[in-house]
Coordinates of N, CA and C in Angstrom, one line a residue:
Chain A
E11 N -35.6 3.7 -6.0 CA -34.3 3.0 -6.2 C -34.1 2.6 -7.6
P12 N -33.0 3.0 -8.3 CA -32.8 2.6 -9.7 C -32.8 1.1 -9.8
E13 N -33.3 0.6 -10.9 CA -33.3 -0.9 -11.1 C -33.1 -1.2 -12.6
V14 N -32.7 -2.5 -12.8 CA -32.6 -3.0 -14.1 C -33.9 -3.6 -14.5
T15 N -34.4 -3.2 -15.7 CA -35.7 -3.7 -16.1 C -35.5 -4.6 -17.3
Q16 N -36.3 -5.7 -17.4 CA -36.2 -6.6 -18.5 C -37.6 -6.9 -19.1
T17 N -37.6 -7.1 -20.4 CA -38.8 -7.5 -21.1 C -38.4 -8.5 -22.2
P18 N -39.3 -9.5 -22.5 CA -40.6 -9.7 -21.7 C -40.3 -10.5 -20.4
S19 N -41.2 -10.6 -19.6 CA -41.0 -11.4 -18.4 C -41.1 -12.9 -18.7
H20 N -41.9 -13.3 -19.7 CA -41.9 -14.7 -20.1 C -42.2 -14.7 -21.6
Q21 N -41.4 -15.5 -22.3 CA -41.6 -15.7 -23.7 C -41.6 -17.2 -24.1
V22 N -42.7 -17.6 -24.8 CA -42.7 -19.0 -25.3 C -42.5 -18.9 -26.8
T23 N -41.6 -19.8 -27.3 CA -41.3 -19.8 -28.7 C -41.1 -21.2 -29.2
Q24 N -41.2 -21.4 -30.5 CA -41.0 -22.7 -31.1 C -39.5 -22.8 -31.4
M25 N -39.0 -24.0 -31.3 CA -37.6 -24.4 -31.6 C -37.3 -23.8 -33.0
G26 N -36.1 -23.2 -33.1 CA -35.7 -22.7 -34.4 C -36.0 -21.2 -34.6
Q27 N -36.9 -20.7 -33.8 CA -37.3 -19.3 -34.0 C -36.2 -18.4 -33.3
E28 N -36.2 -17.1 -33.8 CA -35.3 -16.1 -33.2 C -36.0 -15.5 -32.0
V29 N -35.2 -15.2 -31.0 CA -35.8 -14.5 -29.8 C -34.9 -13.3 -29.5
I30 N -35.5 -12.2 -29.1 CA -34.7 -11.1 -28.6 C -35.2 -10.7 -27.2
L31 N -34.3 -10.7 -26.3 CA -34.6 -10.3 -24.9 C -34.1 -8.9 -24.7
R32 N -34.8 -8.1 -24.0 CA -34.4 -6.7 -23.8 C -34.2 -6.3 -22.4
C33 N -33.3 -5.4 -22.2 CA -32.9 -5.0 -20.9 C -32.6 -3.5 -20.9
V34 N -33.0 -2.8 -19.8 CA -32.6 -1.4 -19.6 C -31.8 -1.4 -18.4
P35 N -30.5 -1.3 -18.5 CA -29.6 -1.3 -17.3 C -29.8 0.0 -16.5
I36 N -29.2 0.1 -15.3 CA -29.2 1.3 -14.5 C -28.5 2.4 -15.2
S37 N -29.0 3.6 -15.2 CA -28.6 4.6 -16.2 C -27.1 5.0 -16.1
N38 N -26.5 5.0 -14.9 CA -25.1 5.5 -14.8 C -24.1 4.3 -14.8
H39 N -24.6 3.1 -15.1 CA -23.7 1.9 -15.1 C -23.1 1.8 -16.5
L40 N -21.9 1.2 -16.5 CA -21.1 1.1 -17.7 C -20.9 -0.3 -18.2
Y41 N -21.1 -1.3 -17.3 CA -20.8 -2.7 -17.6 C -22.1 -3.4 -17.6
F42 N -22.3 -4.2 -18.6 CA -23.6 -4.9 -18.8 C -23.3 -6.4 -19.0
Y43 N -24.3 -7.2 -18.5 CA -24.0 -8.7 -18.5 C -25.4 -9.4 -18.8
W44 N -25.2 -10.6 -19.4 CA -26.3 -11.6 -19.4 C -25.8 -12.8 -18.7
Y45 N -26.7 -13.3 -17.8 CA -26.5 -14.6 -17.2 C -27.8 -15.4 -17.5
R46 N -27.7 -16.7 -17.3 CA -28.9 -17.5 -17.5 C -28.9 -18.6 -16.3
Q47 N -30.1 -19.0 -16.0 CA -30.3 -20.1 -15.0 C -31.3 -21.1 -15.5
I48 N -30.9 -22.2 -15.8 CA -31.8 -23.3 -16.2 C -32.5 -23.8 -14.9
L49 N -33.7 -24.1 -15.0 CA -34.5 -24.4 -13.8 C -33.8 -25.5 -12.9
G50 N -33.6 -25.1 -11.7 CA -33.0 -26.1 -10.7 C -31.5 -26.1 -10.8
Q51 N -30.9 -25.3 -11.6 CA -29.5 -25.3 -11.7 C -28.9 -23.9 -11.3
K52 N -27.6 -23.8 -11.4 CA -26.9 -22.6 -11.0 C -27.0 -21.5 -12.0
V53 N -26.7 -20.3 -11.5 CA -26.7 -19.1 -12.4 C -25.4 -19.2 -13.2
E54 N -25.4 -19.0 -14.5 CA -24.3 -19.2 -15.4 C -24.0 -17.9 -16.2
F55 N -22.8 -17.5 -16.3 CA -22.3 -16.4 -17.0 C -22.5 -16.6 -18.5
L56 N -23.0 -15.7 -19.2 CA -23.0 -15.8 -20.7 C -22.0 -14.8 -21.3
V57 N -22.2 -13.5 -21.0 CA -21.4 -12.5 -21.7 C -21.3 -11.2 -20.9
S58 N -20.2 -10.5 -21.0 CA -20.1 -9.1 -20.4 C -19.9 -8.1 -21.6
F59 N -20.3 -6.9 -21.4 CA -20.3 -5.9 -22.5 C -19.9 -4.6 -21.9
Y60 N -18.9 -3.9 -22.6 CA -18.5 -2.6 -22.1 C -18.0 -1.8 -23.3
N61 N -18.4 -0.5 -23.3 CA -17.9 0.4 -24.4 C -18.3 -0.2 -25.8
N62 N -19.5 -0.7 -25.8 CA -20.0 -1.2 -27.1 C -19.3 -2.4 -27.7
E63 N -18.7 -3.1 -26.9 CA -18.2 -4.4 -27.4 C -18.1 -5.5 -26.3
I64 N -18.1 -6.7 -26.7 CA -18.0 -7.8 -25.7 C -16.7 -7.8 -25.1
S65 N -16.6 -7.9 -23.7 CA -15.4 -7.9 -23.0 C -15.0 -9.3 -22.6
E66 N -16.0 -10.2 -22.4 CA -15.8 -11.6 -22.1 C -17.0 -12.4 -22.4
K67 N -16.8 -13.6 -22.8 CA -18.0 -14.5 -23.0 C -17.6 -15.9 -22.6
S68 N -18.7 -16.7 -22.4 CA -18.5 -18.1 -21.9 C -18.6 -19.0 -23.1
E69 N -18.4 -20.3 -22.9 CA -18.5 -21.3 -23.9 C -20.0 -21.4 -24.3
I70 N -20.9 -21.1 -23.5 CA -22.3 -21.2 -23.8 C -22.6 -20.2 -24.9
F71 N -22.0 -19.1 -24.9 CA -22.3 -17.9 -25.8 C -21.7 -18.2 -27.1
D72 N -22.3 -19.1 -27.9 CA -21.8 -19.5 -29.2 C -22.4 -18.6 -30.3
D73 N -22.2 -19.0 -31.5 CA -22.6 -18.2 -32.7 C -24.1 -17.9 -32.7
Q74 N -24.9 -18.7 -32.0 CA -26.3 -18.5 -32.0 C -26.7 -17.3 -31.2
F75 N -25.8 -16.8 -30.3 CA -26.1 -15.7 -29.4 C -25.4 -14.4 -29.9
S76 N -26.1 -13.3 -29.7 CA -25.4 -12.0 -29.9 C -26.0 -11.0 -29.0
V77 N -25.2 -9.9 -28.7 CA -25.7 -8.9 -27.9 C -25.5 -7.6 -28.6
E78 N -26.3 -6.6 -28.2 CA -26.3 -5.3 -28.9 C -26.8 -4.2 -27.9
R79 N -26.2 -3.0 -28.1 CA -26.7 -1.9 -27.4 C -27.1 -0.9 -28.4
P80 N -28.3 -1.0 -29.0 CA -28.7 -0.3 -30.2 C -28.9 1.2 -29.9
D81 N -29.2 1.6 -28.7 CA -29.3 3.0 -28.4 C -28.7 3.2 -27.0
G82 N -28.9 4.4 -26.4 CA -28.2 4.7 -25.2 C -28.8 4.0 -24.0
S83 N -29.9 3.3 -24.1 CA -30.5 2.7 -22.9 C -30.7 1.2 -23.0
N84 N -31.1 0.7 -24.2 CA -31.4 -0.8 -24.2 C -30.1 -1.6 -24.4
F85 N -30.2 -2.8 -23.9 CA -29.1 -3.8 -24.1 C -29.9 -5.1 -24.4
T86 N -29.6 -5.7 -25.5 CA -30.4 -6.8 -26.0 C -29.6 -8.1 -26.1
L87 N -30.2 -9.2 -25.9 CA -29.7 -10.5 -26.2 C -30.5 -11.2 -27.2
K88 N -29.9 -11.6 -28.3 CA -30.6 -12.3 -29.4 C -30.1 -13.7 -29.5
I89 N -31.1 -14.6 -29.6 CA -30.8 -16.0 -29.8 C -31.3 -16.3 -31.2
R90 N -30.5 -16.6 -32.1 CA -30.8 -16.7 -33.6 C -31.8 -17.8 -33.9
S91 N -31.5 -19.0 -33.4 CA -32.3 -20.2 -33.7 C -32.4 -21.0 -32.5
T92 N -33.5 -20.8 -31.7 CA -33.6 -21.4 -30.4 C -33.6 -22.9 -30.4
K93 N -33.0 -23.5 -29.4 CA -33.1 -24.9 -29.2 C -33.8 -25.2 -27.9
L94 N -34.2 -26.4 -27.7 CA -34.9 -26.8 -26.5 C -34.1 -26.5 -25.2
E95 N -32.8 -26.7 -25.3 CA -31.9 -26.5 -24.2 C -31.7 -25.0 -23.9
D96 N -32.2 -24.1 -24.7 CA -32.1 -22.7 -24.4 C -33.2 -22.3 -23.4
S97 N -34.1 -23.2 -23.1 CA -35.1 -22.8 -22.1 C -34.5 -22.6 -20.8
A98 N -34.7 -21.4 -20.2 CA -34.0 -20.9 -19.0 C -34.6 -19.6 -18.6
M99 N -34.2 -19.1 -17.4 CA -34.4 -17.7 -17.0 C -33.1 -17.0 -17.4
Y100 N -33.3 -15.9 -18.1 CA -32.2 -15.1 -18.6 C -32.2 -13.8 -17.8
F101 N -31.1 -13.6 -17.1 CA -30.9 -12.4 -16.2 C -30.0 -11.4 -16.9
C102 N -30.4 -10.1 -17.0 CA -29.5 -9.1 -17.4 C -29.0 -8.4 -16.1
A103 N -27.8 -7.9 -16.1 CA -27.2 -7.3 -14.9 C -26.4 -6.1 -15.4
S104 N -26.2 -5.2 -14.5 CA -25.3 -4.1 -14.8 C -24.4 -3.7 -13.5
S105 N -23.3 -3.0 -13.8 CA -22.5 -2.6 -12.7 C -21.8 -1.3 -13.0
T106 N -21.3 -0.7 -12.0 CA -20.6 0.6 -12.2 C -19.2 0.5 -12.7
D107 N -18.5 -0.6 -12.3 CA -17.2 -0.8 -12.8 C -16.8 -2.2 -12.9
R108 N -15.7 -2.5 -13.5 CA -15.3 -3.8 -14.0 C -15.0 -4.7 -12.8
S109 N -14.4 -4.2 -11.8 CA -13.8 -5.1 -10.7 C -14.9 -5.4 -9.6
T110 N -16.0 -4.6 -9.6 CA -16.9 -4.8 -8.5 C -17.6 -6.2 -8.7
G111 N -17.9 -6.8 -7.6 CA -18.7 -8.0 -7.6 C -20.1 -7.7 -7.4
E112 N -20.4 -6.4 -7.2 CA -21.8 -6.1 -7.0 C -22.5 -5.8 -8.3
L113 N -23.2 -6.8 -8.8 CA -24.0 -6.7 -10.0 C -25.5 -6.5 -9.6
F114 N -26.1 -5.6 -10.3 CA -27.5 -5.4 -10.1 C -28.3 -6.2 -11.2
F115 N -29.1 -7.1 -10.7 CA -29.8 -8.0 -11.7 C -31.2 -7.5 -11.9
G116 N -31.7 -7.7 -13.1 CA -33.1 -7.6 -13.4 C -33.9 -8.8 -12.9
E117 N -35.2 -8.7 -13.1 CA -36.0 -9.8 -12.5 C -36.0 -11.0 -13.4
G118 N -35.4 -10.9 -14.6 CA -35.3 -12.0 -15.5 C -36.4 -12.1 -16.6
S119 N -36.0 -12.8 -17.6 CA -36.9 -13.1 -18.7 C -36.9 -14.7 -18.8
R120 N -38.1 -15.2 -18.6 CA -38.2 -16.7 -18.7 C -38.4 -17.1 -20.1
L121 N -37.6 -17.9 -20.7 CA -37.7 -18.3 -22.1 C -38.1 -19.8 -22.1
T122 N -39.2 -20.1 -22.7 CA -39.6 -21.5 -22.9 C -39.6 -21.9 -24.4
V123 N -38.8 -22.8 -24.7 CA -38.7 -23.3 -26.1 C -39.4 -24.6 -26.3
L124 N -40.3 -24.6 -27.2 CA -41.1 -25.8 -27.4 C -40.7 -26.6 -28.6
Chain B
R25 N -13.4 -31.7 -9.8 CA -13.9 -30.9 -8.7 C -14.7 -29.7 -9.2
K26 N -15.9 -29.5 -8.7 CA -16.7 -28.3 -9.2 C -16.0 -27.0 -8.8
E27 N -16.2 -26.0 -9.7 CA -15.6 -24.7 -9.4 C -16.0 -24.1 -8.0
V28 N -17.3 -24.3 -7.7 CA -17.8 -23.8 -6.4 C -18.8 -24.9 -5.9
E29 N -18.5 -25.4 -4.7 CA -19.4 -26.4 -4.1 C -20.1 -25.9 -2.9
Q30 N -21.4 -26.2 -2.9 CA -22.2 -25.9 -1.7 C -23.1 -27.1 -1.4
D31 N -23.4 -27.2 -0.1 CA -24.4 -28.2 0.3 C -25.8 -27.6 -0.1
P32 N -26.5 -28.3 -0.9 CA -27.8 -27.7 -1.4 C -28.9 -27.6 -0.3
G33 N -28.7 -28.3 0.8 CA -29.7 -28.2 1.9 C -30.9 -29.0 1.5
P34 N -32.2 -28.7 2.0 CA -32.4 -27.5 2.7 C -32.0 -27.6 4.2
F35 N -31.7 -26.4 4.7 CA -31.5 -26.3 6.1 C -32.8 -25.7 6.7
N36 N -33.4 -26.5 7.6 CA -34.6 -26.1 8.2 C -34.3 -25.7 9.6
V37 N -34.5 -24.5 10.0 CA -34.1 -24.0 11.3 C -35.3 -23.2 11.9
P38 N -35.4 -23.2 13.3 CA -36.4 -22.4 13.9 C -36.0 -20.9 13.9
E39 N -37.0 -20.1 14.0 CA -36.7 -18.7 14.2 C -35.8 -18.4 15.4
G40 N -34.8 -17.6 15.2 CA -33.9 -17.3 16.3 C -32.7 -18.1 16.3
A41 N -32.6 -19.1 15.5 CA -31.5 -20.0 15.5 C -30.3 -19.4 14.8
T42 N -29.1 -19.9 15.1 CA -27.9 -19.5 14.3 C -27.6 -20.7 13.3
V43 N -27.3 -20.3 12.1 CA -27.1 -21.3 11.0 C -25.8 -20.9 10.2
A44 N -25.1 -21.9 9.8 CA -23.9 -21.6 9.1 C -23.9 -22.4 7.8
F45 N -23.4 -21.7 6.7 CA -23.2 -22.3 5.4 C -21.8 -22.3 5.0
N46 N -21.4 -23.3 4.3 CA -20.0 -23.4 3.9 C -19.9 -23.5 2.3
C47 N -18.8 -23.1 1.8 CA -18.6 -23.2 0.4 C -17.1 -23.5 0.1
T48 N -16.8 -24.4 -0.8 CA -15.4 -24.6 -1.2 C -15.3 -24.3 -2.7
Y49 N -14.1 -23.8 -3.0 CA -13.9 -23.5 -4.4 C -12.5 -24.1 -4.9
S50 N -12.5 -24.3 -6.2 CA -11.3 -25.1 -6.7 C -10.2 -24.2 -7.3
N51 N -10.6 -23.0 -7.8 CA -9.7 -22.1 -8.5 C -8.9 -21.2 -7.5
S52 N -7.7 -21.5 -7.2 CA -7.0 -20.7 -6.2 C -6.7 -19.3 -6.7
A53 N -6.9 -19.1 -8.0 CA -6.6 -17.7 -8.6 C -7.8 -16.8 -8.4
S54 N -8.9 -17.3 -7.8 CA -10.1 -16.5 -7.6 C -9.7 -15.3 -6.7
Q55 N -10.2 -14.1 -7.0 CA -9.7 -12.9 -6.3 C -10.7 -12.4 -5.4
S56 N -12.0 -12.4 -5.7 CA -13.0 -11.8 -4.9 C -14.1 -12.8 -4.6
F57 N -14.8 -12.6 -3.5 CA -15.8 -13.6 -3.0 C -17.0 -12.9 -2.5
F58 N -18.1 -13.5 -2.7 CA -19.4 -12.8 -2.3 C -20.4 -13.8 -1.9
W59 N -21.4 -13.4 -1.1 CA -22.6 -14.2 -0.9 C -23.7 -13.4 -1.5
Y60 N -24.5 -14.0 -2.3 CA -25.7 -13.5 -2.9 C -26.8 -14.3 -2.3
R61 N -28.0 -13.6 -2.4 CA -29.2 -14.3 -1.9 C -30.2 -14.3 -3.1
Q62 N -30.9 -15.5 -3.2 CA -31.9 -15.6 -4.3 C -33.1 -16.1 -3.7
D63 N -34.2 -15.4 -3.8 CA -35.5 -15.8 -3.4 C -36.1 -16.7 -4.5
C64 N -37.1 -17.5 -4.2 CA -37.6 -18.4 -5.2 C -38.1 -17.7 -6.4
R65 N -37.5 -18.1 -7.6 CA -37.9 -17.6 -8.9 C -37.6 -16.1 -9.0
K66 N -36.7 -15.6 -8.3 CA -36.3 -14.2 -8.3 C -34.9 -14.0 -8.8
E67 N -34.4 -12.8 -8.9 CA -33.1 -12.6 -9.3 C -32.1 -12.6 -8.1
P68 N -30.8 -12.9 -8.3 CA -29.9 -12.9 -7.3 C -29.6 -11.5 -6.8
K69 N -29.4 -11.3 -5.5 CA -29.1 -10.0 -5.0 C -27.9 -10.1 -4.0
L70 N -27.0 -9.2 -4.2 CA -25.8 -9.2 -3.3 C -26.2 -9.1 -1.8
L71 N -25.7 -10.0 -1.0 CA -25.9 -10.0 0.4 C -24.6 -9.3 1.0
M72 N -23.5 -9.8 0.7 CA -22.2 -9.2 1.3 C -21.0 -9.7 0.5
S73 N -20.0 -8.9 0.5 CA -18.7 -9.3 0.1 C -18.0 -10.1 1.2
V74 N -17.0 -10.9 0.8 CA -16.3 -11.6 1.8 C -14.8 -11.3 1.8
Y75 N -14.3 -10.8 2.9 CA -12.9 -10.4 3.0 C -12.1 -11.4 3.8
S76 N -10.8 -11.4 3.6 CA -9.9 -12.4 4.2 C -9.9 -12.2 5.7
S77 N -10.1 -11.0 6.2 CA -10.1 -10.7 7.6 C -11.4 -11.1 8.3
G78 N -12.4 -11.5 7.5 CA -13.7 -11.7 8.0 C -14.5 -10.4 8.1
N79 N -15.7 -10.4 7.9 CA -16.5 -9.2 8.0 C -18.0 -9.5 8.4
E80 N -18.5 -8.5 9.0 CA -19.8 -8.7 9.6 C -20.8 -7.6 9.1
D81 N -22.0 -7.9 8.9 CA -23.0 -6.9 8.5 C -24.3 -7.3 9.3
G82 N -24.5 -6.7 10.4 CA -25.6 -7.0 11.3 C -25.6 -8.4 11.8
R83 N -26.6 -9.2 11.4 CA -26.7 -10.6 11.9 C -25.8 -11.5 11.0
F84 N -25.2 -11.0 10.0 CA -24.5 -11.9 9.0 C -23.0 -11.7 9.2
T85 N -22.3 -12.8 9.2 CA -20.8 -12.8 9.3 C -20.3 -13.7 8.2
A86 N -19.3 -13.2 7.5 CA -18.7 -14.0 6.4 C -17.2 -14.1 6.7
Q87 N -16.7 -15.3 6.3 CA -15.3 -15.6 6.5 C -14.7 -16.2 5.3
L88 N -13.4 -15.9 5.0 CA -12.7 -16.5 3.9 C -11.4 -17.1 4.4
N89 N -11.2 -18.4 4.0 CA -9.9 -19.0 4.3 C -9.3 -19.4 2.9
R90 N -8.3 -18.6 2.5 CA -7.7 -18.8 1.1 C -6.9 -20.0 1.1
A91 N -6.2 -20.4 2.2 CA -5.4 -21.5 2.2 C -6.2 -22.8 2.0
S92 N -7.4 -22.9 2.6 CA -8.2 -24.0 2.5 C -9.3 -23.9 1.4
Q93 N -9.3 -22.7 0.7 CA -10.2 -22.4 -0.3 C -11.6 -22.7 0.1
Y94 N -12.0 -21.9 1.1 CA -13.2 -22.2 1.9 C -13.8 -20.8 2.3
I95 N -15.2 -20.7 2.1 CA -15.9 -19.5 2.5 C -17.0 -19.9 3.4
S96 N -17.4 -19.1 4.3 CA -18.5 -19.4 5.2 C -19.4 -18.2 5.4
L97 N -20.7 -18.5 5.7 CA -21.6 -17.4 6.1 C -22.4 -17.9 7.3
L98 N -22.4 -17.0 8.3 CA -23.1 -17.3 9.6 C -24.2 -16.3 9.7
I99 N -25.4 -16.9 10.0 CA -26.6 -16.0 10.2 C -27.0 -16.2 11.6
R100 N -27.0 -15.2 12.4 CA -27.5 -15.2 13.8 C -28.9 -14.8 13.9
D101 N -29.6 -15.3 14.9 CA -31.0 -14.8 15.2 C -31.8 -14.9 13.9
S102 N -32.0 -16.0 13.3 CA -32.6 -16.2 12.0 C -34.1 -15.6 12.1
K103 N -34.4 -15.0 11.0 CA -35.8 -14.5 10.8 C -36.5 -15.2 9.7
L104 N -37.8 -15.2 9.7 CA -38.6 -15.9 8.7 C -38.2 -15.3 7.3
S105 N -37.9 -14.0 7.3 CA -37.5 -13.4 6.0 C -36.2 -13.8 5.5
D106 N -35.4 -14.5 6.3 CA -34.1 -15.0 5.8 C -34.2 -16.2 4.9
S107 N -35.4 -16.8 4.9 CA -35.7 -18.0 4.0 C -35.4 -17.6 2.6
A108 N -34.4 -18.3 2.0 CA -34.0 -18.0 0.6 C -32.9 -19.1 0.3
T109 N -32.4 -18.9 -0.9 CA -31.2 -19.7 -1.3 C -30.0 -18.8 -1.3
Y110 N -28.9 -19.2 -0.6 CA -27.7 -18.4 -0.5 C -26.7 -18.9 -1.4
L111 N -26.2 -18.0 -2.3 CA -25.3 -18.4 -3.4 C -23.9 -17.9 -3.0
C112 N -23.0 -18.8 -3.1 CA -21.5 -18.5 -3.0 C -21.0 -18.1 -4.3
V113 N -20.4 -17.0 -4.4 CA -20.0 -16.4 -5.7 C -18.5 -16.0 -5.7
L114 N -17.8 -16.3 -6.8 CA -16.4 -16.0 -7.0 C -16.2 -15.1 -8.2
Q115 N -15.2 -14.3 -8.1 CA -14.8 -13.5 -9.2 C -13.3 -13.6 -9.5
G116 N -13.0 -13.9 -10.8 CA -11.6 -14.1 -11.1 C -11.0 -12.7 -11.5
G117 N -10.1 -12.8 -12.5 CA -9.4 -11.5 -12.9 C -10.3 -10.6 -13.7
G118 N -11.2 -11.2 -14.4 CA -12.1 -10.4 -15.3 C -13.3 -10.0 -14.5
N119 N -14.4 -9.7 -15.1 CA -15.6 -9.3 -14.4 C -16.7 -10.4 -14.4
K120 N -16.3 -11.6 -14.8 CA -17.3 -12.7 -14.8 C -17.4 -13.2 -13.3
L121 N -18.7 -13.5 -12.9 CA -19.0 -14.1 -11.6 C -19.3 -15.6 -11.9
T122 N -18.7 -16.4 -11.0 CA -19.0 -17.8 -11.0 C -19.8 -18.2 -9.8
F123 N -21.0 -18.7 -10.0 CA -22.0 -19.0 -8.9 C -21.9 -20.4 -8.5
G124 N -22.1 -20.7 -7.2 CA -22.4 -22.0 -6.8 C -23.9 -22.3 -7.0
T125 N -24.3 -23.6 -6.7 CA -25.7 -23.9 -6.9 C -26.6 -23.4 -5.8
G126 N -26.0 -23.0 -4.7 CA -26.7 -22.4 -3.6 C -27.1 -23.4 -2.5
T127 N -27.3 -22.8 -1.3 CA -27.8 -23.6 -0.2 C -29.2 -23.0 0.2
Q128 N -30.1 -23.9 0.3 CA -31.5 -23.4 0.6 C -31.7 -23.3 2.1
L129 N -32.2 -22.2 2.6 CA -32.5 -22.1 4.0 C -34.0 -21.8 4.2
K130 N -34.6 -22.6 5.1 CA -36.0 -22.4 5.5 C -36.0 -22.1 7.0
V131 N -36.5 -20.9 7.3 CA -36.7 -20.6 8.7 C -38.1 -20.7 9.1
E132 N -38.4 -21.5 10.2 CA -39.7 -21.9 10.5 C -40.1 -21.3 11.9
L133 N -41.4 -21.1 12.1 CA -41.9 -20.6 13.4 C -41.7 -21.7 14.5

């Protein structure tokens, strides 16, 4: 069964450092997303991406965040200068079309900022 | 009022029991509704979509009441493997999903 894969599974970083989280969406999917979940809290939308550009982003997704699809397979989330409050599980997801509510999530990358 | 409200639980039920979860939402413009399931420290997975007419998938039945802005999920004949957190999820006009905090279910022997 095709799946979304994410690396790393866990990253520990110092406050102020740059972090890049990587995702390989399902190959025939066209829409890509990042969500995050702070421990004990709800899953929150960060950004959606289609046709090599951001289609929607939340208030959380400020200038410290960026996304990129550098090649035909990878989809990355960069946090430029991490803060303590960026500690969370970051989920990448993909879907076949815009209107579907069926997103396929990766297993997540746990980011710990010290 | 929160965008999506759910009773966090936990709901502790014996195997074979029927259990129901409710969810209310504040944005009347929400267009699509879903139940996702999330196991501990795992990713969310779609359980089922929710339609106005109500829909069933095996032991699971979902209902939507747009007038009351209320969604429900009924699980019949609970199994140990049903133990998880059930997330009420909305989709507006774009492709962003809004998640509730989830209701935790524990099915016991």
